[in-house]
Each structure stands twice: as structure tokens, then as C-alpha cells.
XYZ file of C-alpha atoms in Angstrom:
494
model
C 45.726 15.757 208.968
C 47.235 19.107 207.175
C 48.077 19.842 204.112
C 50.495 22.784 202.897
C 50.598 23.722 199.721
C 52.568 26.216 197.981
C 51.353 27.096 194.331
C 53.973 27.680 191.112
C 52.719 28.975 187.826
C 51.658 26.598 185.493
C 50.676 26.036 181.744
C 47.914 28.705 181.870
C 50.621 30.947 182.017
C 53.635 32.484 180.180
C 57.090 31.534 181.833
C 58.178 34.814 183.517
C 54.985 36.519 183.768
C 54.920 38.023 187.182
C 51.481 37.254 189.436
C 50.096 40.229 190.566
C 48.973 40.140 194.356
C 45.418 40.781 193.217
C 45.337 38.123 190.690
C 46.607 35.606 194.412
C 44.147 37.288 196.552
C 41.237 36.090 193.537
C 42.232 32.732 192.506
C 43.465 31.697 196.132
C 39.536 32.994 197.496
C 38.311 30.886 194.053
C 40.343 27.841 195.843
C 38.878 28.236 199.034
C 35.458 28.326 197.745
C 35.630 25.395 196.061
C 37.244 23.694 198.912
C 34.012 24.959 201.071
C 31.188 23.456 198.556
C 33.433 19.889 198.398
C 32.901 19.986 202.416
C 29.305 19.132 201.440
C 29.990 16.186 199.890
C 29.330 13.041 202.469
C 32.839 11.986 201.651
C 34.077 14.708 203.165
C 35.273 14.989 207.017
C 36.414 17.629 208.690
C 39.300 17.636 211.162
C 38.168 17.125 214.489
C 39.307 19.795 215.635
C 37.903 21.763 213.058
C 34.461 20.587 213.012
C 32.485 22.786 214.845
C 33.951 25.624 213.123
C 33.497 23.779 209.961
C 37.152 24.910 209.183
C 38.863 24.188 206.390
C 41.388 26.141 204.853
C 43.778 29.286 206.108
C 45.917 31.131 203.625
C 48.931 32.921 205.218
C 51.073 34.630 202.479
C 51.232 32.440 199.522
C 51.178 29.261 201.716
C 47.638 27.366 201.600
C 47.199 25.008 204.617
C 44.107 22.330 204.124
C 42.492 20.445 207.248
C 40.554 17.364 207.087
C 40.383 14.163 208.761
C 42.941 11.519 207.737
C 40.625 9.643 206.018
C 41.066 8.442 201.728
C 37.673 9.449 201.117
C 38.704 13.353 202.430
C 41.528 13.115 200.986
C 39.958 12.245 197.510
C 37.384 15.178 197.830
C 40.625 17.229 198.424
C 42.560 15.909 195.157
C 39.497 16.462 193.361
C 39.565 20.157 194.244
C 43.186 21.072 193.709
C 42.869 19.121 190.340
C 39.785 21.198 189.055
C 41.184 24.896 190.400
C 44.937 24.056 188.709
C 42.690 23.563 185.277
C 41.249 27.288 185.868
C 44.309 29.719 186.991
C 46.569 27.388 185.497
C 48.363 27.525 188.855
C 48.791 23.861 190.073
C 50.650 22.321 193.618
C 54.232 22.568 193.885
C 55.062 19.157 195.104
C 58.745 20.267 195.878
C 57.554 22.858 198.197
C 54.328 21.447 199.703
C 53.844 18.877 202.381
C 51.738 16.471 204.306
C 51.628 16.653 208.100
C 49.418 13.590 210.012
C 48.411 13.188 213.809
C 46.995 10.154 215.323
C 47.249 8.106 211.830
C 49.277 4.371 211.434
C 52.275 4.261 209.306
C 50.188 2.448 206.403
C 47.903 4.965 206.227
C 49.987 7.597 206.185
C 51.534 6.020 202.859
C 48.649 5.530 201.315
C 47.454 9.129 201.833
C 50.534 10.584 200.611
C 50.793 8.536 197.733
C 47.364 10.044 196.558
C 48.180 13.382 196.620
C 52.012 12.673 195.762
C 53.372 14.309 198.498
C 56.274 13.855 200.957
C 55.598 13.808 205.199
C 56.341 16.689 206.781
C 59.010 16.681 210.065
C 58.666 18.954 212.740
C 59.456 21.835 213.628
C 58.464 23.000 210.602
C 59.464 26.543 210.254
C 57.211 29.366 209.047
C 58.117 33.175 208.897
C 61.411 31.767 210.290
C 59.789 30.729 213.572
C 60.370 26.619 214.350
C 56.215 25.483 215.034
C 55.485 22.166 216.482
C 52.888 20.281 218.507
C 54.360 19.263 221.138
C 56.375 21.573 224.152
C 59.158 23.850 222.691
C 62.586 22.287 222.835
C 65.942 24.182 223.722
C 67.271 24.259 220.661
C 64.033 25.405 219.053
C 65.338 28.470 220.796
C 68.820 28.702 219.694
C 68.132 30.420 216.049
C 67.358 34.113 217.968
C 70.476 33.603 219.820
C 72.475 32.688 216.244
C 71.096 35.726 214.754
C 71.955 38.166 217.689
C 75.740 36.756 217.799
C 75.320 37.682 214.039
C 74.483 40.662 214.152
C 76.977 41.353 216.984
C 80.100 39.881 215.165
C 79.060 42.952 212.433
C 79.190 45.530 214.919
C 82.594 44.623 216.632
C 84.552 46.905 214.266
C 82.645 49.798 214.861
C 83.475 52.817 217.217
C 80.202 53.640 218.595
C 79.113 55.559 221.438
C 77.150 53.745 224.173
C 74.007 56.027 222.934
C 74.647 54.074 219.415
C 74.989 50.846 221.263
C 71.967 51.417 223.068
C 70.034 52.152 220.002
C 70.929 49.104 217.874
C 70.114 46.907 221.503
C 66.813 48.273 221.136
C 65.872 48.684 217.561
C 67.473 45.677 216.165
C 68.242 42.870 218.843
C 65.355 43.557 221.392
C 63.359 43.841 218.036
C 64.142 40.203 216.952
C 63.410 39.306 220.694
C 60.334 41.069 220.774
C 59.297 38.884 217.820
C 60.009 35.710 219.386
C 58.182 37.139 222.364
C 55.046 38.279 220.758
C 54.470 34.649 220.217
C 56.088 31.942 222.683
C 56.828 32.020 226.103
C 60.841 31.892 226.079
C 62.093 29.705 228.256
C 64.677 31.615 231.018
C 67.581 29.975 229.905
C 67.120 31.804 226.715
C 66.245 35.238 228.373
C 69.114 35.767 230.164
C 71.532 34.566 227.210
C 70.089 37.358 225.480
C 70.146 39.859 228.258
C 73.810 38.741 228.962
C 74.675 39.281 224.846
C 72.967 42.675 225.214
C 74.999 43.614 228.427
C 77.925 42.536 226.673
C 77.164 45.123 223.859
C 76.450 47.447 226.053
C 79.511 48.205 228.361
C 82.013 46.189 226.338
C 83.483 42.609 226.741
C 86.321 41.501 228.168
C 87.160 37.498 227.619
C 83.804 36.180 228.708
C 82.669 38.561 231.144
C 81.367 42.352 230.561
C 83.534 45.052 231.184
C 83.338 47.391 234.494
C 80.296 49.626 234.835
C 78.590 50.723 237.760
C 74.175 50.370 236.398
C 72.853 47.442 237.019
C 70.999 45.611 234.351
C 67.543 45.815 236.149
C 67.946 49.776 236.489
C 69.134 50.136 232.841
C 65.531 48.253 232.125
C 63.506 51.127 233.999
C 61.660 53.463 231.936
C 63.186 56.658 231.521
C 60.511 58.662 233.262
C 61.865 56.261 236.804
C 65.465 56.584 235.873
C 66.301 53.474 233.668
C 67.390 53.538 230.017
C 64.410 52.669 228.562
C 64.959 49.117 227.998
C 62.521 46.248 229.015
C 63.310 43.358 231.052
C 62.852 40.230 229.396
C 60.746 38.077 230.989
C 58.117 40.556 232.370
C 57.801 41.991 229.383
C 57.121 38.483 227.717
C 54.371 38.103 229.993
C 53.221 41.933 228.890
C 53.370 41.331 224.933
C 51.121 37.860 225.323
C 48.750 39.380 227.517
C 47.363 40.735 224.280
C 46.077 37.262 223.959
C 44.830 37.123 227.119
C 42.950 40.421 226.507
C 41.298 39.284 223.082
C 39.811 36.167 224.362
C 38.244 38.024 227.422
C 37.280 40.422 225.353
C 35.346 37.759 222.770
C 37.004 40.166 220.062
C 35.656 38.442 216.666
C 38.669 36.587 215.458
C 38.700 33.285 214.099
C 41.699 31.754 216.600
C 39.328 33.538 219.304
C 36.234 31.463 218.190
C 38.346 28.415 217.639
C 39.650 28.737 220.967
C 36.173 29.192 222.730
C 34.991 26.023 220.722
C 37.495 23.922 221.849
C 38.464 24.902 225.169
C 36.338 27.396 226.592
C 32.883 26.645 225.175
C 31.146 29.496 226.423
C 32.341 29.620 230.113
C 34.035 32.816 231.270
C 38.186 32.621 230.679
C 38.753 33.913 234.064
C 37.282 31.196 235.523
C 37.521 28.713 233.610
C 39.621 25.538 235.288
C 42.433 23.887 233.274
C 41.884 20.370 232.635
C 44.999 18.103 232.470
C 44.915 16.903 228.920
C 44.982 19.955 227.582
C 48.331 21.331 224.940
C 51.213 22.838 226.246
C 50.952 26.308 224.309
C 47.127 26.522 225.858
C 48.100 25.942 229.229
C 51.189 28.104 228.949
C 48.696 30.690 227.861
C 46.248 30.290 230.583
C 48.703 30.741 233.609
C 49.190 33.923 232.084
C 46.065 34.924 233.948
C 48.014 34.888 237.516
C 51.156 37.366 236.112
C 48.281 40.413 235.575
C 44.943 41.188 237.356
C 41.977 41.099 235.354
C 41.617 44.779 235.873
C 44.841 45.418 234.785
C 44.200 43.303 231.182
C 41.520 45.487 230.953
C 42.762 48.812 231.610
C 45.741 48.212 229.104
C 42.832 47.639 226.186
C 40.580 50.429 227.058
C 40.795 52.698 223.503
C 39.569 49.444 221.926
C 43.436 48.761 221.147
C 45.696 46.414 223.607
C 49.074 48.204 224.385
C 51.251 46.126 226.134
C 53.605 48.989 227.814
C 50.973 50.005 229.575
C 50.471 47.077 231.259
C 54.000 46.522 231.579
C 54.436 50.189 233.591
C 51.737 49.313 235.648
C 53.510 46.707 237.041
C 56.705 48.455 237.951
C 56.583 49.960 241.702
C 58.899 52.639 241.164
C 58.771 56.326 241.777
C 58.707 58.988 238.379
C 62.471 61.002 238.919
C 62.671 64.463 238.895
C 65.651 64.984 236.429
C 64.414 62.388 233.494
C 63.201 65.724 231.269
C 66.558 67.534 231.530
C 68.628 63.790 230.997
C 66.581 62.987 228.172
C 65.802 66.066 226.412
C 65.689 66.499 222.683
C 67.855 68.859 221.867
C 70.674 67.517 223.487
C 72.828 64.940 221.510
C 72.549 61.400 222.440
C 75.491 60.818 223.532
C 75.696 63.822 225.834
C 72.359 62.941 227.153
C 73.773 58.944 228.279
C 76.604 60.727 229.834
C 74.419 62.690 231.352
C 72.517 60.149 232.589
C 75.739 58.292 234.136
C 76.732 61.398 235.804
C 73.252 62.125 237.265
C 73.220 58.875 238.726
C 76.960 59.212 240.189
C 77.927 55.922 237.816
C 80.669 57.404 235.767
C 83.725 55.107 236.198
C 85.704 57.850 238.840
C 88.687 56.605 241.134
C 86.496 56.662 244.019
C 83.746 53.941 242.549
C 86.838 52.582 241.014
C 87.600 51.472 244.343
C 84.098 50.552 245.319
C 84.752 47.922 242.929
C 88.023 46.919 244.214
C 90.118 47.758 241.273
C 93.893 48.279 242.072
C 94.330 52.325 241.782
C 98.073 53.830 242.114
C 96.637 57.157 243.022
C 92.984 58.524 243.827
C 94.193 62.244 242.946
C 92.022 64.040 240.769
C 93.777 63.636 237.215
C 93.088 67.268 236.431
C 93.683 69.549 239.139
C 95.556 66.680 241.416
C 94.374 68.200 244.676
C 91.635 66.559 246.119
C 90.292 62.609 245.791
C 88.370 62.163 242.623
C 84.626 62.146 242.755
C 81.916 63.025 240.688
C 81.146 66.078 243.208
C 84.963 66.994 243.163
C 85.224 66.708 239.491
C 82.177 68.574 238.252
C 81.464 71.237 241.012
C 85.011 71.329 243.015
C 87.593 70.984 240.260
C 89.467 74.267 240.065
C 89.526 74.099 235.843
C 85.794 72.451 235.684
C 85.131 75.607 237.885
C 86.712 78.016 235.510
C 84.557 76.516 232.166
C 81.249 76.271 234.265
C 82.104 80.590 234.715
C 82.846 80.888 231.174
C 80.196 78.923 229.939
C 77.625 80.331 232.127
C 78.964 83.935 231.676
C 78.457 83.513 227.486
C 75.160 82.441 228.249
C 74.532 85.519 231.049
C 73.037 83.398 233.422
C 73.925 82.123 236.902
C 75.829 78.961 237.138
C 74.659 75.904 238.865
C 75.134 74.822 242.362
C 78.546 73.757 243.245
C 77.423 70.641 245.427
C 76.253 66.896 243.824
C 73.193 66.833 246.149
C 72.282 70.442 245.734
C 73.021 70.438 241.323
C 70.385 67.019 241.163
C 67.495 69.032 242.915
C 68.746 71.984 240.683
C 67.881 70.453 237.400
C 64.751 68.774 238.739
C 63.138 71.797 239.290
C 63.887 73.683 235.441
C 60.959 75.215 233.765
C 59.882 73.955 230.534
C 60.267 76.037 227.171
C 62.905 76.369 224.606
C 65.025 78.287 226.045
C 64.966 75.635 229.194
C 66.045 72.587 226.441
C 68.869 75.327 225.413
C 69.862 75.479 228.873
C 69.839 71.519 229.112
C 71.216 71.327 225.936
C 74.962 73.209 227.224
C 74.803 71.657 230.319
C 75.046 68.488 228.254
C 77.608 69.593 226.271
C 79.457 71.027 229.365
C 79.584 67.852 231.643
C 80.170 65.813 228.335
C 83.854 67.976 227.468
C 84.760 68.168 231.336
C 84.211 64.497 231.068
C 86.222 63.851 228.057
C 88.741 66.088 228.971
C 89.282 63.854 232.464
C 89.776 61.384 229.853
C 92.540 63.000 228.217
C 94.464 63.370 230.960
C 94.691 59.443 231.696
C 95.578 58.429 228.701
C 97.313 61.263 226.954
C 98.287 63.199 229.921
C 97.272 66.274 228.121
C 94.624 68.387 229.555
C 93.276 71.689 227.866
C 92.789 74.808 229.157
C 89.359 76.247 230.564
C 89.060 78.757 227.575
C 89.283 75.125 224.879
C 86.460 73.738 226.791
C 84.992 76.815 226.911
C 85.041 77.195 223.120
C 84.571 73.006 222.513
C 80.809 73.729 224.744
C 80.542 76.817 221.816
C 81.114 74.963 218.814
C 79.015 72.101 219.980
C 76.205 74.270 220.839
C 76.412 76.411 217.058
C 76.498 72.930 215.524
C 73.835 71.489 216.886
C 71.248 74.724 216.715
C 71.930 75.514 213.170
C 69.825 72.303 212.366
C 66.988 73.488 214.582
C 64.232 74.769 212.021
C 62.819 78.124 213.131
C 58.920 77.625 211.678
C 58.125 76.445 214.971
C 59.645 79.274 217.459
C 58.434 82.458 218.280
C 59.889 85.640 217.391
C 61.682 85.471 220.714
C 63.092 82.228 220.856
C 64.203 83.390 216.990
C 66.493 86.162 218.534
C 67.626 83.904 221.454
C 68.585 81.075 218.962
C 69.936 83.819 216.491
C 72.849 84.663 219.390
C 73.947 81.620 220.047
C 74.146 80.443 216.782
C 76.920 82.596 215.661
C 80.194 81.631 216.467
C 81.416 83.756 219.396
């Protein structure tokens, strides 16, 4: 039997006088004090599941939960307790807010247990921290609250114009955050992982009816880590596995935690966990746990907890077979905006939405004419490195910046930005070729949908003004006296 109680101020105290969380911490340890000398009365029985422990009480927040065995003597003991610490605070049980969960107890008994301490049954799921807990397997719909809130927070982000580096920021920080809560506890069923992935597509690239709209990344390269090419994002249901391994890692580990100790008491009981056999009757969550074991070596567990701190992305890249790229330092450097450095990404990885992947993915096209120079097919070699106007900013731009220009060849410009050199005045490099392929890009753009395209000399000067914008933020405490005078020149406006 459990018992959660939630405490409201009582007599002892003025109406509206504000508990500080000291004054909790003291009279909530008081409580549990008294509850541990009342054990020692032979009235008393623990839970069985307690026993060995000789658990009683946890406190989580200002909730109170109470174990004992569903007898009226406990339950007495119990009463007794709560009756003589409400006289001392003058903080007494909330009966609205507090509950009574049996197990294994007739429906008479149950009545008459409730009836002593005059509270109500608890149903299950009871929620707590807005998670749905129960004893028995997770249901479905246990499920479909993360899914509510993520349609929530969608619906408030229709309206917005954002960028797909904005998108991608509010996938990660805000909905993969609620999933990674959900995560760091259950194992989600797969239904629910993809409805989430699909919802996070969907915000991605755009909906259209049902379905996302065109784009050429797949969702499993998008979940690569930058440093082999992806977006950063993690794929669901490996990375589930990742997060609970922390689990897995503490009970290995015998770190000194009470749900550790509880665990080796009841299940384990002093064999090792890596070896230890499942037995049939045992709870769904435990067993879900356990065949956790066969997702990540032993060695692995290990290695991911070596600073005396689990850290589930390294676990997580260990898994991935997948070769580091050459180019993810110039994509993803700092100093280039964020949405430059997605486009950047797109075009490194030849998935920009051109008229010749267009028709890759059998999309009716009147004309596959480059809509800027209309001379050759469209590509993302043609339009970036054969174009005659992209060819007349890249000599502009590189000619302010009195430097050679890059490669004019797809193959040839990917090995070319592999193999930069590190320092500021690389990022400042990176930084205009950002800006460069991100007005070619948007001037492409233009000329579909506004059939206006501008000369070399406004993209020329677009690059300039994006580049004195963004540098006059830099702070110069950090720079040498050179890099000073370099970022000095192309600050002012030319």
C-alpha cells in the first residue's frame, strides 16, 4: 500500500504566510523521523517490497509518499504519526490533494483502510511531474500527451517566417527537449517515435496536406552528427536506448543510490547484472530495462562513464559507423550566420532543390535552363562555379578580399574547403563564402518568382554589407594585433 500526501498550512500558521523551502526541508525530515521510530513499533509492517531496505518514506518536491503493508494495524501507526507532526508545524494532510493507492488488497479492506485515514483511492496512471506512472505495461495513450504538446507547440509556430536554421533550432531545443524527457525515463514505444520524427520532419521542410514538402536529405542523414555530415539531430529510438543506458551504467557500477540498492535487493541480490538471468515473473519496466544490456556492449557502458559521470552521446557516437567529413568545420563554423551555414550545408551536399534534382524527383519542369544566365541545364556545379553572373561576384568578391577564388568545379570546390587552415582569418574566409553561396542562392530565387535578377556588382555589395554587419559584433579582446587590422578592413563599408 502507498500513501501520498500533500501538506497545506494549517492553524500553526498565519493565512498567507509564505513557507520558506528551508522551513519544508526541516519539518518534512522531522516527519520522516518520526515515521522511522513508529517502524519500531510491532504494529508496524513494512511493505514487502520495502522490507529489506526497511523503506519507508520518499519525499519528491512537496509530495510525501508513505509505504507500508496494507494492514489496519500499519495503517494506525501511520495515522498516529501524521496526527502528532500536524500538532508541531501546524502543517496537517490535505485530504483534497492526497491519496491512497493499494496492491494485492480485497475491496473491504481497501474501505476500511481509507476510511481511517479519510482518504479517497487513487486511479492509475497517476501523473507526477506531468509524466502518466503506473504498474502495469505502458498503454498507447499513456503516450499521446508528448504528441499533444508538440502539435501545440507547432500550431504556435505556423505564423512565423523562419529560416530552416530557426526551425532546426526550436526541433532541437524545444520539441526533441520534451522528447528527450520522456526518453530519459520510458522506453517509447515506435509507434510514438516515428509520430514525432514525422511532426519534426514536417517542421522541418514544410507541410503540404498531410505529407512533407520536397527536399532532397533524408531523415536518417539529417540525424548524423555534424562532424559525419548530419544536422546534428538524434535519431529517436537509438538514442532512447543511449539516454537509459545511464541506468544500465549505475547499477553495474553499484553507484550508492537508493533505487540502485533497492534494485539489487529485489532483483539482483548480489549477483553480477551482466549475468544475471531474467526470471519470468518479473515487472515490465525491469525487464524492459534489462534487455537494454544486448543494444550496448558492456565495454561500451563503461567507456561512456569513465570521468565518473555517464554521458550518453558518447555512447550514442560510438555506435554510429560513419566516417568524420572533411568540410563539417567550414559548414558549421561560428562566424558564419546560421542560416548561411544550413545553406551551406545543402549546397555542400548537392541537396539544394535545382531543376536537375527537381527531376530526380519526377516533378513536372517546363524548362531545365538555368534561370539566371539561361544557357546551360541547371545544376549545383553550373550554378555556383559555371554561371556566367555567379562567376562575375565570385571575381568581385574574391578580388575585395585579394585572394584567389575557389575552384570552378563541384568535385574539385568540396576537397577545396576540406583542406582550409584553421585561424581567424580562415572563419573570415568561411564566413564570405557563406554569405556568397547564400546571395547567389537567393538571387536564383528571385529570378523564379520575381523574374528579377540583380547585377554581379548588388551581390557583390549584398556579400559586403553582410560581412560589415556581422564583424562589427565580433569583440576584439580576443584577437591579435593582426587579426585587429585584418578585421579593421573589412569592417568598413567599401
Amino acid at each position: 500500500m502507498i500513501i501520498i500526501c500533500s501538506s497545506e498550512k494549517g492553524e500553526g500558521l498565519r493565512q498567507g504566510d509564505p513557507i520558506s523551502p528551508l522551513l519544508f526541508v526541516l519539518v518534512m525530515e522531522y516527519d520522516i523521523q518520526s515515521l522511522h521510530l513508529a517502524a519500531q513499533n510491532s504494529a508496524f509492517r513494512y511493505h514487502p517490497m520495502c522490507k529489506n531496505l526497511k523503506l519507508i518514506s520518499l519525499c519528491f518536491a512537496d509530495d510525501l509518499l508513505i509505504f507500508c503493508k496494507g494492514s489496519l494495524s500499519s495503517v494506525k501507526v501511520i495515522k498516529n504519526v501524521l496526527g502528532e507532526f500536524s500538532s508541531v508545524p501546524g502543517l496537517h494532510i490535505n485530504e483534497n490533494k492526497s491519496q491512497i493507492f493499494f496492491g494485492g488488497i480485497s475491496d473491504v479492506e481497501k474501505l476500511h483502510l481509507s476510511a481511517e485515514l479519510k482518504l479517497t483511492e487513487g486511479l492509475f496512471p497517476l501523473k507526477y511531474l506531468g509524466v502518466p506512472m503506473r504498474p502495469t505495461k505502458w498503454k498507447h495513450e499513456d503516450c499521446d500527451i508528448i504528441i499533444k504538446k508538440i502539435k501545440m507547440r507547432l500550431h504556435t509556430w505556423v505564423s512565423r517566417h523562419l529560416s530552416f536554421a530557426g526551425r532546426m533550432q526550436l526541433i532541437h531545443s524545444v520539441l526533441f527537449g520534451l522528447r528527450n524527457y520522456w526518453m530519459s525515463i520510458f522506453v517509447l514505444p515506435q509507434s510514438i517515435i516515428k509520430e514525432i520524427e514525422r511532426l519534426c520532419r514536417g517542421c522541418l521542410w514544410g507541410v503540404n496536406g498531410n505529407r512533407c514538402k520536397i527536399h532532397m536529405a533524408s531523415w536518417e542523414k539529417v540525424c548524423l552528427p555534424k562532424v559525419f555530415g548530419g544536422l546534428g539531430l538524434r535519431n529517436g529510438q537509438r538514442w532512447n536506448h543511449a539516454i537509459l543506458e545511464k541506468y544500465i551504467w549505475a547499477i553495474s557500477e553499484k553507484m550508492d543510490l537508493l533505487w540502485v540498492k533497492w534494485i539489487n535487493s529485489i532483483y539482483l541480490k548480489g549477483s553480477d547484472f551482466w549475468t544475471y538471468k531474467l526470471p519470468p515473473d518479473t515487472s515490465w519496466y525491469w525487464r524492459k530495462l534489462s534487455n537494454l544490456r544486448d543494444k550496448f556492449s558492456r565495454e561500451d557502458v563503461k567507456a561512456a562513464g569513465l570521468t565518473g559521470k555517464f554521458y550518453s552521446s558518447i555512447i550514442y557516437n560510438n555506435s554510429l559507423c560513419h566516417q568524420q567529413v572533411g568540410y563539417y568545420k567550414v559548414v558549421w563554423c561560428r562566424l558564419s550566420l546560421p542560416k548561411h551555414r544550413f545553406l551551406l550545408w545543402q549546397v555542400v551536399n548537392a541537396q539544394l532543390l535545382t531543376f536537375d534534382n527537381l527531376l530526380r524527383l519526377r516533378v513536372p519542369i517546363d524548362s531545365l535552363l538555368c534561370p539566371v544566365c539561361g544557357d546551360f541545364e541547371e545544376s549545383h556545379s553550373h550554378l555556383f562555379f559555371e554561371c556566367s553572373l555567379s562567376k562575375q561576384v565570385l571575381d568581385q568578391v574574391f578580388g575585395w578580399m585579394d585572394c584567389n577564388t575557389w575552384p570552378y568545379e563541384f568535385d574539385r570546390w568540396r576537397t577545396w574547403i576540406s583542406n582550409r587552415n584553421n585561424g581567424f582569418i580562415f572563419h573570415l574566409a568561411i564566413m564570405i563564402l557563406a554569405a556568397t553561396v547564400y546571395s547567389i542562392w537567393r538571387n536564383r530565387n528571385s529570378c523564379i518568382f520575381d523574374h528579377f535578377s540583380k547585377s554581379a556588382s548588388s551581390i557583390a555589395s549584398e556579400v559586403k554589407s553582410l560581412t560589415h554587419h556581422r564583424l562589427i559584433s565580433i569583440s576584439k579582446q580576443k584577437l591579435s594585433a593582426q587579426d585587429q587590422r585584418i578585421l579593421s578592413r573589412f569592417v568598413m563599408i567599401p
